[in-house]
Tab-separated table of C-alpha atoms and ligand atoms in Angstrom:
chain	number	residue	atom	x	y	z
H	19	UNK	CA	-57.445	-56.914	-29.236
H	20	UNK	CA	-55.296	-55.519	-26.923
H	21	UNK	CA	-54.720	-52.010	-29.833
H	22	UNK	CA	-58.890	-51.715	-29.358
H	23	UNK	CA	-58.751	-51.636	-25.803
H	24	UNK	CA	-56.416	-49.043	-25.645
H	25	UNK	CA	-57.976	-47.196	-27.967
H	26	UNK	CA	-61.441	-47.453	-25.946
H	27	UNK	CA	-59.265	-45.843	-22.500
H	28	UNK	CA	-58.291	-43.157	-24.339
H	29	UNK	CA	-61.382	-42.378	-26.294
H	30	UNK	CA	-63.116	-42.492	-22.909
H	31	UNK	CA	-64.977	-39.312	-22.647
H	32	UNK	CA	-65.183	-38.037	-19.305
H	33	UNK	CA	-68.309	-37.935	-16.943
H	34	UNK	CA	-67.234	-33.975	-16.051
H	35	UNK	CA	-65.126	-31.634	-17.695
H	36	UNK	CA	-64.168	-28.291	-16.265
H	37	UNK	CA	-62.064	-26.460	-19.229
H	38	UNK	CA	-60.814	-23.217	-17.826
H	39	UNK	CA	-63.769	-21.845	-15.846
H	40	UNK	CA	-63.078	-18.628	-14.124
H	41	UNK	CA	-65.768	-16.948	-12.487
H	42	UNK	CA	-66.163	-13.161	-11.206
H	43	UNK	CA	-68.364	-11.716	-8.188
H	44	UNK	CA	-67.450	-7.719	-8.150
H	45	UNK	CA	-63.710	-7.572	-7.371
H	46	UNK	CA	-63.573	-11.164	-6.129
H	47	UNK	CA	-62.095	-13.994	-8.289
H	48	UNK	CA	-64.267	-17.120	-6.969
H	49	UNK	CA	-63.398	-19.653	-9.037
H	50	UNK	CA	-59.925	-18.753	-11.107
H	51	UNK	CA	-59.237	-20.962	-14.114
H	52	UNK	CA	-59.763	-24.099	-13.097
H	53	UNK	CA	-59.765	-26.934	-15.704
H	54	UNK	CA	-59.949	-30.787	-14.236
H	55	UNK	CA	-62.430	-33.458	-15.308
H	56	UNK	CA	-63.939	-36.761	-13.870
H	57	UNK	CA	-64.044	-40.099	-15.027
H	58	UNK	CA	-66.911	-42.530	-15.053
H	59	UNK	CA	-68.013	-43.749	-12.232
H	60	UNK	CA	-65.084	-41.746	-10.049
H	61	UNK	CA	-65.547	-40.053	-6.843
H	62	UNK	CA	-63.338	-36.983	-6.981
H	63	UNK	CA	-63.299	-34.500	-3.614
H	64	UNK	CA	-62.802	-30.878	-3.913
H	65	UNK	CA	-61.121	-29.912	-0.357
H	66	UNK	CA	-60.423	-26.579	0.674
H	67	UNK	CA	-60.429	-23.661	3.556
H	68	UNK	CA	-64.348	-21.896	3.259
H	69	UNK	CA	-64.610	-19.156	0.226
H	70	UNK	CA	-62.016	-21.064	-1.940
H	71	UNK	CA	-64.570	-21.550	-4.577
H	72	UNK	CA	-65.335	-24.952	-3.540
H	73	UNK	CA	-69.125	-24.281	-3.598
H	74	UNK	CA	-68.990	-21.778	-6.753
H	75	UNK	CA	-68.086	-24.716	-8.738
H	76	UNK	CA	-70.349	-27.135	-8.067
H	77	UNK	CA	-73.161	-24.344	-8.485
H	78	UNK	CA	-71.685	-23.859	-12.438
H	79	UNK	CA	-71.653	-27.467	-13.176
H	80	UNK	CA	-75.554	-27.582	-11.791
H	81	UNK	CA	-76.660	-24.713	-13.488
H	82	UNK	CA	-77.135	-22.580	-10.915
H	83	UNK	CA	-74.457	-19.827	-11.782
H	84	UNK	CA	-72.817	-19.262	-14.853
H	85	UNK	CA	-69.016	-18.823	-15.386
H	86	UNK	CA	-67.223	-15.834	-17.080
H	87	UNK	CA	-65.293	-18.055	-18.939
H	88	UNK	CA	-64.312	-21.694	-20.125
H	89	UNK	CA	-66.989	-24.437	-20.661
H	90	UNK	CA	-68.576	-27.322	-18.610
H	91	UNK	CA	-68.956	-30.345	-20.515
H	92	UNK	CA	-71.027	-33.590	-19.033
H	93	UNK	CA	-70.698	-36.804	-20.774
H	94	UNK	CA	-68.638	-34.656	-24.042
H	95	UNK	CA	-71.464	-32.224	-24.325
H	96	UNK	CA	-71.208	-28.487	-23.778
H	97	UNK	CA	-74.065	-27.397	-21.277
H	98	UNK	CA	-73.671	-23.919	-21.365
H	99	UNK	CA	-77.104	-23.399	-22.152
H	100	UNK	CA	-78.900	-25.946	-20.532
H	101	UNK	CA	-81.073	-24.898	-17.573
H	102	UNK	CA	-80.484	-26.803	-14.008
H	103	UNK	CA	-83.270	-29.452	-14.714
H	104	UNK	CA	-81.958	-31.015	-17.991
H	105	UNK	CA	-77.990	-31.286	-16.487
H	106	UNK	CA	-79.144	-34.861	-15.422
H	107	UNK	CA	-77.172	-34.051	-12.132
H	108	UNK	CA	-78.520	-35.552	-8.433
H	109	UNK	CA	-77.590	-33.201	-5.823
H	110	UNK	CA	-77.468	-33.209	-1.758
H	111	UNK	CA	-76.609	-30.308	0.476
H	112	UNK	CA	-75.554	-29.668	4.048
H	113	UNK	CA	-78.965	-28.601	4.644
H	114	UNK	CA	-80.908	-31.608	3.934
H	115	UNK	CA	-83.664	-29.741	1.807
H	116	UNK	CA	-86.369	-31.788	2.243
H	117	UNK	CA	-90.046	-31.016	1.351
H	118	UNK	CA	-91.192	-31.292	4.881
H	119	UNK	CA	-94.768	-31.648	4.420
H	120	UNK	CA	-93.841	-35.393	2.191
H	121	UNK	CA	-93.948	-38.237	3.327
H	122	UNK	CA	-89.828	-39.895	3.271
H	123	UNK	CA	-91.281	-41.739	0.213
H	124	UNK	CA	-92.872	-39.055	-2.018
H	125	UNK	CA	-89.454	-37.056	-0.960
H	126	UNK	CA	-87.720	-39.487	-2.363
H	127	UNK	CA	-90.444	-40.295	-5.755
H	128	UNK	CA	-90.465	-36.314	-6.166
H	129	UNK	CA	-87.916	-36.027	-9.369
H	130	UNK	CA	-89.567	-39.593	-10.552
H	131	UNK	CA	-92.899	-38.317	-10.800
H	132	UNK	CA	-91.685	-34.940	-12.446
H	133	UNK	CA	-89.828	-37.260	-15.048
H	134	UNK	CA	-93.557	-38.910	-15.476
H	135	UNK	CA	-92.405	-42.415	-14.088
H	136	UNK	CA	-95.892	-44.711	-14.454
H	137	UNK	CA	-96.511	-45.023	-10.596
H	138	UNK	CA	-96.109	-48.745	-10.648
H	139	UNK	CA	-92.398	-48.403	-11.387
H	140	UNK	CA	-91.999	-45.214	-9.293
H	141	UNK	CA	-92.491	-47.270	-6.436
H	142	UNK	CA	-90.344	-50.406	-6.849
H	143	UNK	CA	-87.526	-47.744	-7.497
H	144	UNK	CA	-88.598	-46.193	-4.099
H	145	UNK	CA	-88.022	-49.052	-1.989
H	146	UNK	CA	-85.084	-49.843	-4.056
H	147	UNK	CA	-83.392	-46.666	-2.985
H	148	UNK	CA	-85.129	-47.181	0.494
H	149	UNK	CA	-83.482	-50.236	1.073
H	150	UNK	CA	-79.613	-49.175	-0.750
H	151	UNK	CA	-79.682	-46.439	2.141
H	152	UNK	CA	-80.398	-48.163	4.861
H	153	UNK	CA	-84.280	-46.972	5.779
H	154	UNK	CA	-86.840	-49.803	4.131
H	155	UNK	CA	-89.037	-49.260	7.079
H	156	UNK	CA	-89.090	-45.441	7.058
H	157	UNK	CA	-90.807	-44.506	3.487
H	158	UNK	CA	-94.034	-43.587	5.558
H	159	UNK	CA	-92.597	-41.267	8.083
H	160	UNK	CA	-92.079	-37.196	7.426
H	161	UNK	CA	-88.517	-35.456	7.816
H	162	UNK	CA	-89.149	-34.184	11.273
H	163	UNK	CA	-89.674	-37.963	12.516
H	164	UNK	CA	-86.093	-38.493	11.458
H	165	UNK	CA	-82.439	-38.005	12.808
H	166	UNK	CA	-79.994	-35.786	11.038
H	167	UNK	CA	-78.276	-38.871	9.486
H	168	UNK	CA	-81.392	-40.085	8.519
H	169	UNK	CA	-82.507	-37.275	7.007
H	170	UNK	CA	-79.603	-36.859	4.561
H	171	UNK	CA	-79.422	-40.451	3.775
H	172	UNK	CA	-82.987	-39.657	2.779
H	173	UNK	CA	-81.232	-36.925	0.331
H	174	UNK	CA	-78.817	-39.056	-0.915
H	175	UNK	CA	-81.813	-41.472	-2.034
H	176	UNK	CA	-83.659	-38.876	-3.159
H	177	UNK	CA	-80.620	-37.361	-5.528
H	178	UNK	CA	-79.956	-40.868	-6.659
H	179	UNK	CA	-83.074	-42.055	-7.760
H	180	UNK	CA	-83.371	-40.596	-11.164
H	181	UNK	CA	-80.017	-42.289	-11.627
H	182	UNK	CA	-78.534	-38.992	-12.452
H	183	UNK	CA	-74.916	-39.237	-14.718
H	184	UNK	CA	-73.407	-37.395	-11.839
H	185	UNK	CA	-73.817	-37.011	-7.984
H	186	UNK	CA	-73.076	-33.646	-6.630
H	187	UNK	CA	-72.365	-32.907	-2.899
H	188	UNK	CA	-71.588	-29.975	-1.158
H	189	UNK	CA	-70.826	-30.669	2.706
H	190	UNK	CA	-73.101	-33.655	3.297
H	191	UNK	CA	-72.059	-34.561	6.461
H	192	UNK	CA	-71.234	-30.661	8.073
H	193	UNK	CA	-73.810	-30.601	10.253
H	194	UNK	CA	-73.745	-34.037	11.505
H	195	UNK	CA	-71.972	-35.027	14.651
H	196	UNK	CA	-68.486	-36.511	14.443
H	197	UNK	CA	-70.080	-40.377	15.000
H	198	UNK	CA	-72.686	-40.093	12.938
H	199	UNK	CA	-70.203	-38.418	10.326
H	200	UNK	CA	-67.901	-41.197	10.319
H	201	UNK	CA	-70.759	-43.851	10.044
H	202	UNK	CA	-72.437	-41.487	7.060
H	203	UNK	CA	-68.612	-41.634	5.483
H	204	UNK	CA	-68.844	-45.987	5.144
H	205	UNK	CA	-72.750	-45.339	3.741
H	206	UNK	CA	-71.506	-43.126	1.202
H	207	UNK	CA	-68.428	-45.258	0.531
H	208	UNK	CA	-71.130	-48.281	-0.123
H	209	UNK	CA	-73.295	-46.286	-1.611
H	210	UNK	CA	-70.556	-45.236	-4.411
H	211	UNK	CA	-69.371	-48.995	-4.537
H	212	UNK	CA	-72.946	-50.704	-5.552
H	213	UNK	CA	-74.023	-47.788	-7.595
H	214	UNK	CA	-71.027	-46.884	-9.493
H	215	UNK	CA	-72.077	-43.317	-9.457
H	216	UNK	CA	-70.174	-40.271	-10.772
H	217	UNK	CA	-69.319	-38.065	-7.531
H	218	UNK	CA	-67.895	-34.901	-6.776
H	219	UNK	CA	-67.828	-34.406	-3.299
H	220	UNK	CA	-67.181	-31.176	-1.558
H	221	UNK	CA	-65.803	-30.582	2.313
H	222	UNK	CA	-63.064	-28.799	4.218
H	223	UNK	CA	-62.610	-31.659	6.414
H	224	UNK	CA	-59.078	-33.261	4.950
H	225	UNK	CA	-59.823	-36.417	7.339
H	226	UNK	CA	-62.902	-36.686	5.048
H	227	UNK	CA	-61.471	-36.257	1.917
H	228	UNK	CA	-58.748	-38.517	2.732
H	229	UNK	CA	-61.225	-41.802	3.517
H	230	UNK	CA	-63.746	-41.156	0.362
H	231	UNK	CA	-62.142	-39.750	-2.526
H	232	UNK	CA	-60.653	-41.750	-5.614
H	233	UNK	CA	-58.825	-38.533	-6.147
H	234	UNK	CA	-58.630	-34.955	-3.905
H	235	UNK	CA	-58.318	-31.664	-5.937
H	236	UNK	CA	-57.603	-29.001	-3.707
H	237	UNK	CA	-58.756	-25.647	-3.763
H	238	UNK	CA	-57.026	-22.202	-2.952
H	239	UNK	CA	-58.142	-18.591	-3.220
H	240	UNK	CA	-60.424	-20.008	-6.153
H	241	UNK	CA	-57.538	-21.761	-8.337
H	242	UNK	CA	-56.918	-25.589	-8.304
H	243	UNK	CA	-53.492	-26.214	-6.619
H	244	UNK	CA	-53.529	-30.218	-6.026
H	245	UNK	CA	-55.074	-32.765	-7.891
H	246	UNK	CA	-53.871	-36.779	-7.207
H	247	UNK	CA	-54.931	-39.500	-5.394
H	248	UNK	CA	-55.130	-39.207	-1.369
H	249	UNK	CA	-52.345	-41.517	-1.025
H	250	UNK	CA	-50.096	-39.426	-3.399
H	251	UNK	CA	-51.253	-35.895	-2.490
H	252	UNK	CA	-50.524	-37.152	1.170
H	253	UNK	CA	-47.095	-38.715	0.874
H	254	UNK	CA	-45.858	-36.069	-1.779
H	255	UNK	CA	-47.583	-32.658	-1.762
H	256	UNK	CA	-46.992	-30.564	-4.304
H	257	UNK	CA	-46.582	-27.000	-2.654
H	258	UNK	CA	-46.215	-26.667	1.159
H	259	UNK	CA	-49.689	-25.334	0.704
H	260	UNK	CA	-51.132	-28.415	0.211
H	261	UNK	CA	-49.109	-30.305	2.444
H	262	UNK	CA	-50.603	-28.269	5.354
H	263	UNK	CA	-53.761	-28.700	4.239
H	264	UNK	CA	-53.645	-32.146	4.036
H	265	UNK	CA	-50.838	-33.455	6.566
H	266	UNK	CA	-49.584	-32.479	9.713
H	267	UNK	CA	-45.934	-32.535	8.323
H	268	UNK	CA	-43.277	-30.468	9.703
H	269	UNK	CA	-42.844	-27.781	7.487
H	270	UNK	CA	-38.832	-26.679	8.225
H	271	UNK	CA	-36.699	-23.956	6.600
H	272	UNK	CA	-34.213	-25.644	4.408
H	273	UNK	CA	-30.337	-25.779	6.106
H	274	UNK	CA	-28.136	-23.205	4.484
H	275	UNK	CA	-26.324	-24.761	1.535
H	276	UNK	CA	-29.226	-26.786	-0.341
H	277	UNK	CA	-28.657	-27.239	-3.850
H	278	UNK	CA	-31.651	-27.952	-6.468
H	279	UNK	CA	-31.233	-30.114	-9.525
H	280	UNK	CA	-34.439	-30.664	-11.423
H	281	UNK	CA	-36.740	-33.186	-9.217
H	282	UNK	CA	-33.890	-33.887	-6.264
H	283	UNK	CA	-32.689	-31.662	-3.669
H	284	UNK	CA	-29.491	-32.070	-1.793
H	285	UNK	CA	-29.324	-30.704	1.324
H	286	UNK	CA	-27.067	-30.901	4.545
H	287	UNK	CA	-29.405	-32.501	7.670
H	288	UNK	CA	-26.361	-32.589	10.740
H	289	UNK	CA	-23.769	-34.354	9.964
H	290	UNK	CA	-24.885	-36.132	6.335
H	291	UNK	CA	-25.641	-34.611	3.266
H	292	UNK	CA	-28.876	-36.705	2.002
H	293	UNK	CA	-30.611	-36.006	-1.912
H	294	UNK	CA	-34.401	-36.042	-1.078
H	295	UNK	CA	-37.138	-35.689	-3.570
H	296	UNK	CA	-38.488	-31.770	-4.508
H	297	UNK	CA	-40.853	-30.005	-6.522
H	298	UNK	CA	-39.318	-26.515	-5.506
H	299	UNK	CA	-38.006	-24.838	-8.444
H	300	UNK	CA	-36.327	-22.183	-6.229
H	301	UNK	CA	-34.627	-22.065	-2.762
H	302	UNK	CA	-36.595	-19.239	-1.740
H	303	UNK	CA	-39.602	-19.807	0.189
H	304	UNK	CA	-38.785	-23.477	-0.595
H	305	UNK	CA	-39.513	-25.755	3.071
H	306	UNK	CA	-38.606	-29.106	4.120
H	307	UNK	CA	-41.605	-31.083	4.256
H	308	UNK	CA	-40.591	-33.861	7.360
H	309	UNK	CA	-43.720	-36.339	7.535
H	310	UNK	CA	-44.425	-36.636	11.641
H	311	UNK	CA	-44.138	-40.199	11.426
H	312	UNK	CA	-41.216	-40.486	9.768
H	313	UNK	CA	-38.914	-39.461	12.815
H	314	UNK	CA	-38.086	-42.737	15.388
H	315	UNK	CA	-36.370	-42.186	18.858
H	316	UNK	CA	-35.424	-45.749	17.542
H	317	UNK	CA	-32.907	-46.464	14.594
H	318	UNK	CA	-34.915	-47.597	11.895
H	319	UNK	CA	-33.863	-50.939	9.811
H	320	UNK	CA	-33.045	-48.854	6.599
H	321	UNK	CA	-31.700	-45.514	5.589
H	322	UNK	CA	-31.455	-43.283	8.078
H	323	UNK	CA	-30.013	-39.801	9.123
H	324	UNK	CA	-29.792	-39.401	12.757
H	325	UNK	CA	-30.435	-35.243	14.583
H	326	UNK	CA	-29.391	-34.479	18.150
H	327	UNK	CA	-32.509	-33.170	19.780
H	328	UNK	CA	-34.019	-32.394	23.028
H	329	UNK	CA	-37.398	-33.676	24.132
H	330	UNK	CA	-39.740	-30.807	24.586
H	331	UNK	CA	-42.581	-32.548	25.441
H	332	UNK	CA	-44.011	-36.689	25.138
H	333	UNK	CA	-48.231	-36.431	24.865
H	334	UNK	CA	-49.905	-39.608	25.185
H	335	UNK	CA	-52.563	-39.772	22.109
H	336	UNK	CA	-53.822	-43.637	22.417
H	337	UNK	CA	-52.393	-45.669	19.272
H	338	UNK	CA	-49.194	-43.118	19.341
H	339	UNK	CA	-47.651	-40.490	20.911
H	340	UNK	CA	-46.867	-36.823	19.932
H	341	UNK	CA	-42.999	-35.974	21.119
H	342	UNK	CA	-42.257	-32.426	20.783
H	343	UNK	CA	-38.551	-31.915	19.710
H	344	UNK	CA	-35.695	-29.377	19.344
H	345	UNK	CA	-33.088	-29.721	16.845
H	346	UNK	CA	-30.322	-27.881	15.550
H	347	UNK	CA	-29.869	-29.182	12.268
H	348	UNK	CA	-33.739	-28.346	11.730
H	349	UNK	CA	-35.368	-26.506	14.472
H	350	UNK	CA	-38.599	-27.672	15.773
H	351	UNK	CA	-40.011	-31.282	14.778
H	352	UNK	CA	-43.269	-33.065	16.177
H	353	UNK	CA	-42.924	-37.032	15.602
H	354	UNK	CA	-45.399	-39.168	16.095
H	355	UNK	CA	-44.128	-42.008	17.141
H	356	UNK	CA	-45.279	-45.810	18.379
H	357	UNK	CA	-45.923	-45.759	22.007
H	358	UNK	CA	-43.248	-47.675	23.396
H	359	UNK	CA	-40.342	-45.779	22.015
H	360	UNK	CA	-41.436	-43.023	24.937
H	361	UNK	CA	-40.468	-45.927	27.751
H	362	UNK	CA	-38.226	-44.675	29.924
H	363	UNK	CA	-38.055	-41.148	27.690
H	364	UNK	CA	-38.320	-37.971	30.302
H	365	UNK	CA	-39.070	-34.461	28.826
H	366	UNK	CA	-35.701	-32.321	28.793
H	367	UNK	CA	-33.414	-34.829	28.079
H	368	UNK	CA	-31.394	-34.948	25.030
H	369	UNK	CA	-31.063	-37.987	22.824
H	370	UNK	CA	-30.562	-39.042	18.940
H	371	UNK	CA	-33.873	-39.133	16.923
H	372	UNK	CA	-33.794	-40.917	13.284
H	373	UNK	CA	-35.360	-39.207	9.947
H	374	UNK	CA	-36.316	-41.263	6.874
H	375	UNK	CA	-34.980	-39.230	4.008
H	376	UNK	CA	-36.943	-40.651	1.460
H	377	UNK	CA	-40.085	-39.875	3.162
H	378	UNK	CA	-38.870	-36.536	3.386
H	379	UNK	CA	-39.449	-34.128	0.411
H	380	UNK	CA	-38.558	-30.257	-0.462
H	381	UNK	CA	-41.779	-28.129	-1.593
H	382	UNK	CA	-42.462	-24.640	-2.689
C	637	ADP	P1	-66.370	-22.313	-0.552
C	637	ADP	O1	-67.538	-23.120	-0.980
C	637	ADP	O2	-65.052	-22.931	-0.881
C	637	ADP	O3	-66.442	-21.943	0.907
C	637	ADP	P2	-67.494	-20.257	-2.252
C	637	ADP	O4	-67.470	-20.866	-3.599
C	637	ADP	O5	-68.790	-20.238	-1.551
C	637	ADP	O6	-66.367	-20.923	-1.354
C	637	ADP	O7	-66.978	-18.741	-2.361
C	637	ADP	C1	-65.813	-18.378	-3.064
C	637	ADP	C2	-65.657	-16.856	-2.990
C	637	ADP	O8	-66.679	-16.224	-3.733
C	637	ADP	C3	-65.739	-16.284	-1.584
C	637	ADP	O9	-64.846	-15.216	-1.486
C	637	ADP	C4	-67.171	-15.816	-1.495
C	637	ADP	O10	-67.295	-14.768	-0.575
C	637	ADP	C5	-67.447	-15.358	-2.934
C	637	ADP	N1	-68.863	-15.500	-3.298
C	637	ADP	C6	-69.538	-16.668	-3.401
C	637	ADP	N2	-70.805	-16.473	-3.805
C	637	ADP	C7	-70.943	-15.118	-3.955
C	637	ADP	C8	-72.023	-14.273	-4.347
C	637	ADP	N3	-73.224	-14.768	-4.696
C	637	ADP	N4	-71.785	-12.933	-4.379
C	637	ADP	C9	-70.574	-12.426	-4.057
C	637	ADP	N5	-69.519	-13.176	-3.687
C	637	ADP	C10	-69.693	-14.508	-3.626
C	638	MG	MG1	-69.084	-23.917	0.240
């Protein structure tokens, strides 16, 4: 029993497979050999600063553009030569793209009644996808006699109704306000829960990536340069790149004297020399990585190595506060901090701050 399931995981073929695509415009590389691929049923986010290639992608596994080289495969098969229609792929864009003369209802029916669904049918799945985003009363209605939100859940319906093998979106929520964008997030959330859909989600809002995504890859200057879990890619970034991206980490030259051995650095912070985690495989250009909220004005119950520092500045940010520090053993730090550790604090005064060193890690 257990030798067949095993054998099933690793038989699994993925829902998306990117093998090495690399793709050209002029003198620009878009999109530079980038191989990653998506499981069934995950929802994978590619995050990235605008013109990393983020869009050029998603436009070669749709059909849209081809790639210079390496193959897209969906569910195992090569669709090199398959034309946008036949890629069985739902799609949703910051732009809602609605045909503005339908009614919400044929908007939604459109790809059903190209695919020749008997009308009967057609319609049940309608209000089914009606109803899974949220709008059972609006079929009859046109695009202009909805919100923003509306309208893109609208797309989302309308992408998902052919239950396509994968979901692709390219800044859904960009040109939504920052409520409605947060309320759009827990729909799409849902929306990925009940359906088990395929996703890959695009955005350069980390915040964003961070609350959807099953797993982040993260784009730079066209070439994939993360790939892991949020969780992961947040507590241990792989480059400094990444970790600026995604976190607001202090980013620190490392103190004169830091040795590398393999996957541990050991490095001199004051007084104590600590051994913290690193994927640096040289010294140079190397940083200390120093997670904002792993500084205390407090001494923490476990390990601990504790800076000299002078308070710079205490901001008052509602669940925390942001104190601006000066150090000598590492220059500059912002900790975020719980808000009563700033009682009785007073910008300029010096005091001892605390650093978790095994929250702490050295990148490249
Ligand atoms: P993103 O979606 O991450 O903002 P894009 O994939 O749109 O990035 O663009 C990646 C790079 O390719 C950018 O430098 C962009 O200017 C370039 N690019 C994209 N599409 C074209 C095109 N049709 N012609 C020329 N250059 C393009
Ligand atoms: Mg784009």
């Amino acid at each position: 029993m257990t030798v067949t399931i095993s054998q099933t995981r690793a038989t699994a073929v993925p829902r998306l497979e990117l093998d090495r695509i690399t793709k050209r415009y002029g003198q620009v590389i878009a999109v530079d050999d980038v191989s990653l691929s998506l499981a069934d049923g995950e929802f994978l986010t590619f995050l990235g600063q605008s013109g990393s290639g983020k869009t050029t992608v998603l436009k070669i596994v749709a059909g849209f553009e081809s790639c210079d080289d390496g193959a897209v495969r969906i569910a195992g098969s090569d669709v090199a030569r398959k034309p946008p229609r036949e890629r069985d792929i739902g799609m949703v864009f910051q732009n809602y793209a609605l045909f503005p003369h339908m009614s919400v209802a044929d908007n939604i029916a459109y790809g059903l009644r190209r695919r020749k669904w008997p009308a009967q049918r057609r319609r049940a799945r309608v209000q089914e996808m009606l109803e899974l985003v949220h709008l059972a009363e609006l079929g009859g209605r046109t695009p202009r006699e909805l919100s923003g939100g509306q309208q893109q859940r609208v797309a989302v319906a309308r992408a998902l109704a052919c239950e396509p093998q994968l979901l692709l979106m390219d800044e859904p929520l960009g040109a939504l306000d920052r409520a409605l964008r947060l309320d759009l997030e827990q729909e799409i959330r849902r929306i990925h829960r009940s359906t088990g859909c395929s996703v890959v989600y695009v955005t350069h809002d980390r915040d964003e990536a961070l609350a959807l995504s099953d797993r982040i890859a993260v784009f730079h200057a066209g070439r994939l340069v993360g790939l892991d879990a949020p969780a992961r890619l947040y507590e241990r970034p792989p480059t400094s790149y990444v970790a600026r991206l995604l976190t607001d980490a202090n980013l620190t030259a490392l103190p004169d004297g830091t040795a590398l051995h393999g996957e541990v650095a050991e490095l001199s912070i004051g007084e104590r020399r600590v051994r913290i985690r690193s994927t640096a495989t040289q010294t140079t250009g190397a940083r200390l990585a120093v997670p904002r909220t792993a500084i205390s004005l407090q001494p923490p119950p476990g390990d601990h190595v504790t800076v000299e520092a002078r308070v710079n500045d205490i901001v008052f940010l509602g669940e925390h506060a942001r104190v601006d520090l000066g150090t000598t053993a590492l220059g500059a730090l912002i900790a975020h901090v719980p808000i009563h550790q700033t009682d009785d604090r007073t910008v300029g005064e010096t005091l001892h701050v605390h650093i978790d060193p095994a929250r702490c890690q050295v990148v490249i």
